[in-house]
């Protein structure tokens, strides 16, 4: 077929055979003779604008082969270079979502916690254990599950959806922990932290889905520590891991009114920093508060010797309440909150978002605020036990005690409500985690530190939800309108963190 310089209009088969096509339609003579389907290009542009990459590549390769044949002693590195670069290159380089999610999690959830110099919780121990964890460690899929869930949530995707990338990591983490526990290996810090991370995944899923959270992984941690041999816990990281397990276990026991075994009190090493000792002392008191709640559940009208039991519980509750008050004298001075009483010094947007009784509190960090709210919640629980005992005793001698207990419950509830602006700022809708335009109450013109903006966005909603939910249980004991205000703030949190 003679090349006239213009593209042929023949059918695809004739062009492939390089023969003259009569270009009859719908089928040319050759295709009719062979009784095969005749295909023509949809337009002349498909013929004129053919991809020339393969043709040019073959031409370059022919020249290189001819040069190599003429000079056999020549280095063939250029030929190898062409061969190497002829491989298919994707249009978009593949992204490693696992590494991206890990960077997001450590940057916004772990590192700011280390910068805050607060040692409560287990995330402060995560980084050193993570850096030395082997690839087969159950900590790796557990961290990936949490990191991917948080990344999806802050990317305004539903982490509870079936398309979530976090669920496979969660299942891998469970299987890895199970394999490790079934083996003869000892339980190191990475296994305990993996179980705590799996619990954190469940808590995030429950928080985003608005459902109650169960804690099988935390109970598994406690059972593992009690029933299996542990590596030495003399290091600061191992001690922090143990205390992280204890912190989660005691917190769940307080919320669910479950007993706490006394064995958990032996996990703490007294050779700790002053901040850690403060947390250890508060948790030791909360262990007794949790067991006190369980004992108070046994008060029934048919119990023989009811008055004796009620008097004993009343004395124990008063003692624990006094210890909780005395705890504030041993906490670091910088933990004391600053109360802003003048509403005009609070940003207008913060007041409009949620301000109870025209004042709010400012704390050293979001974790310090939650620790003090936990102390208030524990005091409320002891006061509720006192009121329950007085109701069973039904003696006018205790009328003043009942009045004081009711007033104390109200003051403690007001203290927790005053911390809402510090946790949420003026957020009323979903915003980016790194949004620096969110306003928070501050002292004078000092402004809000960046680390608080990050930690308040990351942790504020989850921490505050637990404390406000406890206040709702008080019901009619709160002043008129306060319960509705708390419900509105819980609805605000749900709207902020509804991704």
Short mmCIF file of C-alpha atoms in Angstrom, two decimals:
data_model
loop_
_atom_site.label_atom_id
_atom_site.label_comp_id
_atom_site.label_asym_id
_atom_site.label_seq_id
_atom_site.Cartn_x
_atom_site.Cartn_y
_atom_site.Cartn_z
CA UNK A 1 0.00 0.00 0.00
CA UNK A 2 1.47 3.30 -1.14
CA UNK A 3 1.88 5.99 1.53
CA UNK A 4 0.40 9.23 0.14
CA UNK A 5 1.14 11.24 3.28
CA UNK A 6 -2.40 11.24 4.59
CA UNK A 7 -3.99 8.72 6.93
CA UNK A 8 -5.83 5.81 5.36
CA UNK A 9 -9.59 5.63 5.64
CA UNK A 10 -9.68 1.84 5.33
CA UNK A 11 -11.04 -0.58 7.86
CA UNK A 12 -8.96 -1.77 10.76
CA UNK A 13 -8.31 -5.24 9.32
CA UNK A 14 -7.08 -3.92 5.93
CA UNK A 15 -4.87 -1.40 7.67
CA UNK A 16 -3.45 -4.15 9.84
CA UNK A 17 -2.80 -6.35 6.77
CA UNK A 18 -1.36 -3.28 4.97
CA UNK A 19 -3.49 -3.84 1.85
CA UNK A 20 -5.69 -1.52 -0.19
CA UNK A 21 -9.21 -1.22 1.22
CA UNK A 22 -12.11 -0.19 -1.03
CA UNK A 23 -13.58 1.62 2.01
CA UNK A 24 -17.12 0.49 1.25
CA UNK A 25 -19.53 0.68 4.15
CA UNK A 26 -20.88 -0.89 6.19
CA UNK A 27 -18.38 -3.63 5.12
CA UNK A 28 -15.55 -3.63 2.59
CA UNK A 29 -15.23 -6.33 -0.12
CA UNK A 30 -12.53 -8.29 1.72
CA UNK A 31 -14.52 -8.51 4.99
CA UNK A 32 -17.66 -9.50 3.05
CA UNK A 33 -15.73 -12.24 1.27
CA UNK A 34 -14.32 -13.61 4.55
CA UNK A 35 -17.68 -13.10 6.31
CA UNK A 36 -16.15 -11.25 9.22
CA UNK A 37 -17.22 -8.06 11.00
CA UNK A 38 -15.78 -4.94 9.41
CA UNK A 39 -14.70 -2.14 11.80
CA UNK A 40 -13.91 1.41 10.76
CA UNK A 41 -12.33 4.10 13.00
CA UNK A 42 -14.93 6.30 14.65
CA UNK A 43 -13.31 9.42 13.20
CA UNK A 44 -10.27 10.49 11.24
CA UNK A 45 -8.81 11.94 14.44
CA UNK A 46 -8.27 8.42 15.80
CA UNK A 47 -6.16 7.70 12.75
CA UNK A 48 -4.33 11.03 12.51
CA UNK A 49 -3.49 11.32 16.23
CA UNK A 50 -2.10 7.83 16.82
CA UNK A 51 0.22 7.23 19.81
CA UNK A 52 3.76 7.37 18.47
CA UNK A 53 5.56 6.37 21.69
CA UNK A 54 5.94 2.73 20.71
CA UNK A 55 7.09 3.60 17.19
CA UNK A 56 9.66 6.13 18.47
CA UNK A 57 10.88 3.68 21.13
CA UNK A 58 11.43 0.97 18.50
CA UNK A 59 13.30 3.43 16.28
CA UNK A 60 15.62 4.39 19.15
CA UNK A 61 16.17 0.73 19.99
CA UNK A 62 17.04 -0.07 16.34
CA UNK A 63 19.65 2.69 16.27
CA UNK A 64 21.17 1.52 19.55
CA UNK A 65 21.29 -2.08 18.33
CA UNK A 66 22.94 -0.99 15.09
CA UNK A 67 25.51 1.08 17.02
CA UNK A 68 26.24 -1.80 19.37
CA UNK A 69 26.65 -4.19 16.41
CA UNK A 70 29.06 -1.82 14.70
CA UNK A 71 31.05 -1.25 17.95
CA UNK A 72 30.78 -4.45 20.04
CA UNK A 73 33.32 -3.18 22.61
CA UNK A 74 31.19 -0.15 23.51
CA UNK A 75 29.66 0.00 26.99
CA UNK A 76 25.99 -0.94 26.79
CA UNK A 77 24.99 1.14 29.80
CA UNK A 78 22.99 3.48 27.55
CA UNK A 79 21.06 0.50 26.20
CA UNK A 80 20.28 -0.64 29.77
CA UNK A 81 19.23 2.89 30.68
CA UNK A 82 16.71 2.99 27.85
CA UNK A 83 15.47 -0.44 28.79
CA UNK A 84 15.06 0.59 32.43
CA UNK A 85 13.16 3.77 31.61
CA UNK A 86 10.84 2.06 29.15
CA UNK A 87 8.96 0.45 32.06
CA UNK A 88 5.43 1.63 32.73
CA UNK A 89 5.37 4.69 35.02
CA UNK A 90 2.07 5.34 36.85
CA UNK A 91 0.46 8.71 36.26
CA UNK A 92 0.20 9.28 40.06
CA UNK A 93 2.76 7.92 42.49
CA UNK A 94 1.14 5.52 44.99
CA UNK A 95 0.49 6.96 48.46
CA UNK A 96 1.34 5.05 51.62
CA UNK A 97 -1.84 5.64 53.65
CA UNK A 98 -0.43 3.68 56.57
CA UNK A 99 2.54 6.02 57.03
CA UNK A 100 0.38 9.09 56.48
CA UNK A 101 -2.10 7.97 59.15
CA UNK A 102 0.71 7.21 61.59
CA UNK A 103 2.23 10.66 61.06
CA UNK A 104 -1.18 12.28 61.64
CA UNK A 105 -1.77 10.31 64.86
CA UNK A 106 1.63 10.95 66.41
CA UNK A 107 1.70 14.60 65.35
CA UNK A 108 -1.71 15.53 66.78
CA UNK A 109 -2.29 13.00 69.58
CA UNK A 110 1.02 11.73 70.96
CA UNK A 111 3.64 14.46 70.57
CA UNK A 112 1.46 17.29 72.01
CA UNK A 113 0.80 15.09 75.04
CA UNK A 114 4.55 14.74 75.60
CA UNK A 115 5.01 18.51 75.24
CA UNK A 116 2.35 19.15 77.88
CA UNK A 117 4.57 17.51 80.57
CA UNK A 118 1.51 15.71 81.95
CA UNK A 119 2.02 12.00 82.63
CA UNK A 120 -1.54 10.76 83.05
CA UNK A 121 -2.65 7.99 80.70
CA UNK A 122 -0.76 5.51 78.56
CA UNK A 123 -0.12 7.52 75.39
CA UNK A 124 2.90 9.16 77.00
CA UNK A 125 4.59 5.72 76.99
CA UNK A 126 3.66 4.90 73.40
CA UNK A 127 6.45 6.61 71.47
CA UNK A 128 9.49 4.85 73.07
CA UNK A 129 7.78 1.44 72.86
CA UNK A 130 6.68 2.07 69.26
CA UNK A 131 10.19 2.93 68.08
CA UNK A 132 11.62 -0.39 69.29
CA UNK A 133 8.64 -2.63 68.43
CA UNK A 134 9.48 -5.40 65.96
CA UNK A 135 7.46 -5.71 62.72
CA UNK A 136 5.56 -8.71 64.11
CA UNK A 137 4.54 -6.85 67.28
CA UNK A 138 0.75 -6.60 67.86
CA UNK A 139 1.30 -2.92 68.67
CA UNK A 140 1.78 -2.06 64.99
CA UNK A 141 -1.64 -3.10 63.65
CA UNK A 142 -3.30 -1.75 66.82
CA UNK A 143 -1.73 1.70 66.36
CA UNK A 144 -2.57 1.61 62.65
CA UNK A 145 -6.22 0.91 63.49
CA UNK A 146 -6.44 3.95 65.80
CA UNK A 147 -4.43 6.18 63.45
CA UNK A 148 -6.55 5.29 60.42
CA UNK A 149 -9.80 5.76 62.36
CA UNK A 150 -8.79 9.22 63.56
CA UNK A 151 -7.56 10.22 60.10
CA UNK A 152 -10.85 9.16 58.53
CA UNK A 153 -12.84 10.96 61.21
CA UNK A 154 -10.95 14.23 60.78
CA UNK A 155 -11.21 13.83 57.00
CA UNK A 156 -15.00 14.05 57.54
CA UNK A 157 -15.56 10.38 56.70
CA UNK A 158 -17.55 7.93 58.80
CA UNK A 159 -15.08 5.62 60.62
CA UNK A 160 -17.98 3.21 61.26
CA UNK A 161 -18.67 2.65 57.56
CA UNK A 162 -17.95 -0.67 55.84
CA UNK A 163 -15.41 1.08 53.58
CA UNK A 164 -13.22 2.09 56.53
CA UNK A 165 -9.57 1.11 56.15
CA UNK A 166 -9.15 0.83 59.92
CA UNK A 167 -11.24 -2.30 60.51
CA UNK A 168 -8.73 -4.74 58.91
CA UNK A 169 -5.95 -3.33 61.12
CA UNK A 170 -8.18 -3.78 64.18
CA UNK A 171 -8.80 -7.43 63.35
CA UNK A 172 -5.09 -7.97 62.66
CA UNK A 173 -4.30 -6.46 66.06
CA UNK A 174 -6.74 -8.78 67.84
CA UNK A 175 -5.29 -11.84 66.09
CA UNK A 176 -1.71 -10.73 66.84
CA UNK A 177 -2.51 -10.25 70.55
CA UNK A 178 -4.24 -13.62 70.69
CA UNK A 179 -1.30 -15.40 69.05
CA UNK A 180 1.10 -13.75 71.49
CA UNK A 181 -0.95 -14.70 74.55
CA UNK A 182 -1.26 -18.29 73.33
CA UNK A 183 2.51 -18.56 72.91
CA UNK A 184 5.04 -19.12 75.68
CA UNK A 185 6.50 -15.62 75.28
CA UNK A 186 6.36 -13.17 78.15
CA UNK A 187 4.07 -10.15 78.06
CA UNK A 188 6.08 -7.07 77.25
CA UNK A 189 4.98 -3.43 77.17
CA UNK A 190 4.08 -3.59 73.47
CA UNK A 191 1.43 -6.26 74.10
CA UNK A 192 -0.23 -4.30 76.91
CA UNK A 193 -0.12 -1.10 74.87
CA UNK A 194 -1.58 -2.97 71.89
CA UNK A 195 -4.55 -4.01 74.02
CA UNK A 196 -4.98 -0.44 75.24
CA UNK A 197 -4.85 0.85 71.65
CA UNK A 198 -7.53 -1.66 70.64
CA UNK A 199 -9.63 -0.31 73.52
CA UNK A 200 -8.99 3.23 72.28
CA UNK A 201 -10.21 2.17 68.83
CA UNK A 202 -13.43 0.87 70.39
CA UNK A 203 -13.88 4.11 72.34
CA UNK A 204 -13.43 6.24 69.22
CA UNK A 205 -15.90 4.10 67.29
CA UNK A 206 -18.42 4.36 70.15
CA UNK A 207 -17.89 8.12 70.46
CA UNK A 208 -18.37 8.76 66.74
CA UNK A 209 -21.32 6.37 66.61
CA UNK A 210 -22.99 7.75 69.74
CA UNK A 211 -23.26 4.38 71.49
CA UNK A 212 -22.07 3.03 74.87
CA UNK A 213 -18.53 1.73 75.11
CA UNK A 214 -17.61 -1.67 76.49
CA UNK A 215 -14.06 -2.37 77.70
CA UNK A 216 -13.13 -6.04 77.11
CA UNK A 217 -9.57 -5.14 76.13
CA UNK A 218 -8.92 -3.27 79.39
CA UNK A 219 -10.21 -6.21 81.42
CA UNK A 220 -8.00 -8.44 79.29
CA UNK A 221 -5.00 -6.29 80.24
CA UNK A 222 -5.78 -6.68 83.94
CA UNK A 223 -6.24 -10.43 83.61
CA UNK A 224 -2.98 -10.71 81.67
CA UNK A 225 -1.04 -8.84 84.34
CA UNK A 226 -2.60 -10.88 87.14
CA UNK A 227 -2.29 -14.36 85.62
CA UNK A 228 0.91 -14.23 83.58
CA UNK A 229 4.53 -13.61 84.33
CA UNK A 230 5.65 -10.07 83.54
CA UNK A 231 9.03 -8.78 82.46
CA UNK A 232 10.71 -6.47 85.00
CA UNK A 233 8.79 -3.21 85.41
CA UNK A 234 11.59 -1.15 86.85
CA UNK A 235 11.86 1.13 83.84
CA UNK A 236 9.85 4.32 83.67
CA UNK A 237 8.14 3.21 80.46
CA UNK A 238 7.02 -0.12 81.96
CA UNK A 239 5.73 1.65 85.06
CA UNK A 240 3.85 4.14 82.91
CA UNK A 241 2.29 1.30 80.90
CA UNK A 242 1.08 -0.44 84.06
CA UNK A 243 -0.36 2.79 85.41
CA UNK A 244 -2.02 3.43 82.06
CA UNK A 245 -3.80 0.09 82.34
CA UNK A 246 -4.81 0.90 85.89
CA UNK A 247 -6.07 4.36 84.91
CA UNK A 248 -8.36 2.94 82.23
CA UNK A 249 -9.59 0.11 84.46
CA UNK A 250 -10.40 2.35 87.44
CA UNK A 251 -12.10 4.94 85.22
CA UNK A 252 -14.38 2.28 83.70
CA UNK A 253 -15.13 0.82 87.14
CA UNK A 254 -16.19 4.26 88.41
CA UNK A 255 -18.53 4.82 85.47
CA UNK A 256 -20.09 1.35 85.57
CA UNK A 257 -20.13 0.89 89.37
CA UNK A 258 -17.98 -2.22 89.24
CA UNK A 259 -15.56 -3.45 91.95
CA UNK A 260 -11.81 -2.97 91.61
CA UNK A 261 -9.45 -5.64 93.01
CA UNK A 262 -6.95 -4.36 95.53
CA UNK A 263 -4.15 -5.94 93.51
CA UNK A 264 -4.09 -2.96 91.14
CA UNK A 265 -2.85 -0.77 93.99
CA UNK A 266 0.42 -2.74 94.09
CA UNK A 267 1.33 -1.82 90.50
CA UNK A 268 2.60 1.65 91.37
CA UNK A 269 6.20 2.33 92.19
CA UNK A 270 6.53 5.12 94.74
CA UNK A 271 9.72 6.30 93.06
CA UNK A 272 7.82 8.60 90.72
CA UNK A 273 7.73 12.26 89.81
CA UNK A 274 5.51 14.61 91.80
CA UNK A 275 2.94 14.79 88.97
CA UNK A 276 2.78 11.01 88.70
CA UNK A 277 2.47 10.63 92.49
CA UNK A 278 -0.48 13.03 92.40
CA UNK A 279 -2.24 10.87 89.80
CA UNK A 280 -1.36 7.68 91.70
CA UNK A 281 -2.88 9.05 94.90
CA UNK A 282 -6.09 10.12 93.14
CA UNK A 283 -6.46 6.72 91.48
CA UNK A 284 -5.88 4.97 94.82
CA UNK A 285 -8.76 6.97 96.30
CA UNK A 286 -10.93 6.26 93.25
CA UNK A 287 -10.39 2.52 93.72
CA UNK A 288 -12.03 2.85 97.13
CA UNK A 289 -14.75 5.10 95.70
CA UNK A 290 -15.58 2.46 93.07
CA UNK A 291 -15.80 -0.26 95.73
CA UNK A 292 -17.88 2.08 97.91
CA UNK A 293 -20.42 2.45 95.09
CA UNK A 294 -20.69 -1.34 94.80
CA UNK A 295 -21.28 -1.61 98.56
CA UNK A 296 -23.96 1.10 98.38
CA UNK A 297 -25.84 -0.95 95.78
CA UNK A 298 -26.35 -3.60 98.46
CA UNK A 299 -28.50 -1.33 100.61
CA UNK A 300 -32.06 -2.67 100.44
CA UNK A 301 -35.05 -2.21 102.66
CA UNK A 302 -35.11 -5.92 103.51
CA UNK A 303 -31.50 -6.15 104.66
CA UNK A 304 -31.16 -7.17 108.27
CA UNK A 305 -29.14 -4.69 110.28
CA UNK A 306 -29.65 -2.01 107.63
CA UNK A 307 -28.92 0.93 109.95
CA UNK A 308 -25.54 -0.49 110.93
CA UNK A 309 -24.55 -0.99 107.28
CA UNK A 310 -25.77 2.47 106.32
CA UNK A 311 -23.85 4.07 109.19
CA UNK A 312 -20.68 2.24 108.20
CA UNK A 313 -21.02 3.30 104.57
CA UNK A 314 -21.81 6.85 105.66
CA UNK A 315 -18.61 7.05 107.68
CA UNK A 316 -16.57 5.55 104.82
CA UNK A 317 -18.09 7.97 102.30
CA UNK A 318 -17.29 10.97 104.51
CA UNK A 319 -13.73 9.76 104.96
CA UNK A 320 -13.20 9.36 101.19
CA UNK A 321 -14.70 12.79 100.54
CA UNK A 322 -12.27 14.35 103.01
CA UNK A 323 -9.36 12.56 101.31
CA UNK A 324 -10.50 13.86 97.93
CA UNK A 325 -10.57 17.40 99.32
CA UNK A 326 -7.13 16.92 100.89
CA UNK A 327 -5.82 15.66 97.53
CA UNK A 328 -6.01 19.21 96.15
CA UNK A 329 -3.38 20.28 98.72
CA UNK A 330 -0.75 17.87 97.32
CA UNK A 331 -1.31 18.57 93.63
CA UNK A 332 1.21 20.87 91.89
CA UNK A 333 0.49 24.58 92.29
CA UNK A 334 0.28 25.10 88.53
CA UNK A 335 -2.70 22.74 88.37
CA UNK A 336 -4.92 25.21 90.23
CA UNK A 337 -7.47 26.63 87.75
CA UNK A 338 -7.90 30.33 87.05
CA UNK A 339 -11.52 31.47 87.21
CA UNK A 340 -12.65 34.26 84.90
CA UNK A 341 -15.62 35.93 86.53
CA UNK A 342 -15.98 38.90 84.18
CA UNK A 343 -17.85 37.67 81.07
CA UNK A 344 -16.74 40.72 79.09
CA UNK A 345 -13.16 39.39 79.10
CA UNK A 346 -14.36 36.15 77.46
CA UNK A 347 -14.59 36.23 73.63
CA UNK A 348 -18.11 36.85 72.41
CA UNK A 349 -18.10 33.75 70.22
CA UNK A 350 -17.16 31.59 73.24
CA UNK A 351 -20.00 33.05 75.29
CA UNK A 352 -22.49 32.44 72.49
CA UNK A 353 -21.30 28.86 72.02
CA UNK A 354 -21.77 27.82 75.65
CA UNK A 355 -21.08 29.64 78.94
CA UNK A 356 -22.78 28.63 82.16
CA UNK A 357 -23.45 31.28 84.82
CA UNK A 358 -21.20 33.86 83.08
CA UNK A 359 -17.86 32.45 84.23
CA UNK A 360 -15.38 29.79 83.14
CA UNK A 361 -12.12 28.18 84.24
CA UNK A 362 -8.69 28.07 82.58
CA UNK A 363 -6.30 25.21 83.26
CA UNK A 364 -2.68 24.35 82.62
CA UNK A 365 -3.64 21.74 80.00
CA UNK A 366 -6.60 19.73 78.79
CA UNK A 367 -5.40 16.73 80.83
CA UNK A 368 -5.08 18.82 83.98
CA UNK A 369 -8.65 20.02 83.47
CA UNK A 370 -9.87 16.44 83.06
CA UNK A 371 -7.98 15.30 86.17
CA UNK A 372 -9.66 18.00 88.25
CA UNK A 373 -13.04 17.15 86.69
CA UNK A 374 -12.41 13.52 87.63
CA UNK A 375 -11.79 14.59 91.22
CA UNK A 376 -15.09 16.53 91.17
CA UNK A 377 -16.90 13.51 89.70
CA UNK A 378 -15.48 11.24 92.43
CA UNK A 379 -16.62 13.69 95.10
CA UNK A 380 -20.10 13.72 93.56
CA UNK A 381 -20.16 9.92 93.77
CA UNK A 382 -19.20 9.97 97.45
CA UNK A 383 -21.86 12.60 98.12
CA UNK A 384 -24.46 10.48 96.34
CA UNK A 385 -23.54 7.54 98.57
CA UNK A 386 -23.94 9.83 101.59
CA UNK A 387 -27.40 10.88 100.39
CA UNK A 388 -28.35 7.23 99.78
CA UNK A 389 -27.28 6.31 103.31
CA UNK A 390 -29.22 9.24 104.81
CA UNK A 391 -32.31 8.23 102.89
CA UNK A 392 -32.14 4.75 104.43
CA UNK A 393 -31.41 6.09 107.91
CA UNK A 394 -34.27 8.64 107.71
CA UNK A 395 -33.16 10.39 110.90
CA UNK A 396 -33.74 14.17 111.43
CA UNK A 397 -30.33 14.31 113.12
CA UNK A 398 -28.74 14.13 109.68
CA UNK A 399 -30.81 16.94 108.09
CA UNK A 400 -27.86 19.34 108.08
CA UNK A 401 -25.62 16.67 106.57
CA UNK A 402 -28.17 16.14 103.79
CA UNK A 403 -28.37 19.88 103.10
CA UNK A 404 -24.59 20.20 102.92
CA UNK A 405 -24.33 17.18 100.63
CA UNK A 406 -26.89 18.61 98.19
CA UNK A 407 -25.14 22.00 98.15
CA UNK A 408 -21.79 20.32 97.56
CA UNK A 409 -23.15 18.30 94.63
CA UNK A 410 -24.43 21.50 93.02
CA UNK A 411 -21.10 23.32 93.48
CA UNK A 412 -19.16 20.40 92.00
CA UNK A 413 -21.50 20.24 89.00
CA UNK A 414 -20.99 24.00 88.46
CA UNK A 415 -17.22 23.48 88.54
CA UNK A 416 -17.38 20.89 85.77
CA UNK A 417 -19.71 23.08 83.68
CA UNK A 418 -17.26 25.99 84.04
CA UNK A 419 -14.59 23.96 82.19
CA UNK A 420 -16.68 23.54 79.01
CA UNK A 421 -15.32 26.65 77.20
CA UNK A 422 -11.74 25.56 77.93
CA UNK A 423 -12.46 22.19 76.29
CA UNK A 424 -14.48 23.33 73.27
CA UNK A 425 -13.73 27.02 72.74
CA UNK A 426 -16.20 28.51 70.27
CA UNK A 427 -16.55 25.37 68.14
CA UNK A 428 -20.15 24.73 67.15
CA UNK A 429 -19.64 22.73 63.96
CA UNK A 430 -17.04 20.37 62.43
CA UNK A 431 -13.73 22.10 61.72
CA UNK A 432 -10.20 21.00 60.92
CA UNK A 433 -8.08 19.70 63.76
CA UNK A 434 -5.38 22.27 62.98
CA UNK A 435 -7.78 25.22 62.72
CA UNK A 436 -6.08 28.07 64.61
CA UNK A 437 -9.05 30.39 64.23
CA UNK A 438 -10.90 28.68 67.08
CA UNK A 439 -11.08 31.00 70.09
CA UNK A 440 -10.62 29.87 73.69
CA UNK A 441 -10.86 31.81 76.96
CA UNK A 442 -7.46 33.07 78.06
CA UNK A 443 -5.93 35.31 80.69
CA UNK A 444 -5.27 38.87 79.49
CA UNK A 445 -3.69 39.22 76.06
CA UNK A 446 -1.50 36.11 76.36
CA UNK A 447 -3.47 34.23 73.70
CA UNK A 448 -4.06 30.49 73.48
CA UNK A 449 -0.97 28.27 73.07
CA UNK A 450 -0.89 26.19 69.90
CA UNK A 451 -0.47 23.00 71.92
CA UNK A 452 -3.80 23.66 73.66
CA UNK A 453 -5.57 24.30 70.34
CA UNK A 454 -4.34 20.91 69.13
CA UNK A 455 -5.07 18.97 72.31
CA UNK A 456 -8.47 20.58 72.86
CA UNK A 457 -9.54 19.64 69.34
CA UNK A 458 -8.12 16.12 69.66
CA UNK A 459 -9.21 15.21 73.19
CA UNK A 460 -11.63 17.89 74.43
CA UNK A 461 -14.87 16.40 73.14
CA UNK A 462 -14.23 12.83 74.27
CA UNK A 463 -13.03 13.83 77.75
CA UNK A 464 -15.86 16.28 78.33
CA UNK A 465 -18.56 13.86 77.18
CA UNK A 466 -17.74 11.44 80.01
CA UNK A 467 -17.95 14.14 82.68
CA UNK A 468 -21.15 15.77 81.39
CA UNK A 469 -22.81 12.36 81.03
CA UNK A 470 -22.11 11.75 84.73
CA UNK A 471 -23.79 15.06 85.60
CA UNK A 472 -26.95 14.05 83.73
CA UNK A 473 -27.37 11.16 86.17
CA UNK A 474 -27.97 13.71 88.94
CA UNK A 475 -31.32 14.64 87.39
CA UNK A 476 -33.49 16.71 89.77
CA UNK A 477 -30.58 17.39 92.12
CA UNK A 478 -29.36 20.05 89.66
CA UNK A 479 -30.80 23.54 89.68
CA UNK A 480 -33.60 24.28 87.20
CA UNK A 481 -32.34 24.67 83.64
CA UNK A 482 -28.89 23.17 84.24
CA UNK A 483 -29.83 19.74 82.96
CA UNK A 484 -31.14 21.27 79.73
CA UNK A 485 -27.91 23.26 79.35
CA UNK A 486 -25.84 20.11 79.79
CA UNK A 487 -27.97 18.33 77.18
CA UNK A 488 -27.43 21.23 74.76
CA UNK A 489 -23.66 20.99 75.25
CA UNK A 490 -23.71 17.24 74.63
CA UNK A 491 -25.67 17.94 71.46
CA UNK A 492 -23.07 20.54 70.53
CA UNK A 493 -20.28 17.99 71.00
CA UNK A 494 -22.16 15.50 68.86
CA UNK A 495 -22.51 18.10 66.11
CA UNK A 496 -18.84 19.12 66.32
CA UNK A 497 -17.58 15.56 66.09
CA UNK A 498 -20.18 14.21 63.66
CA UNK A 499 -18.01 13.45 60.68
#
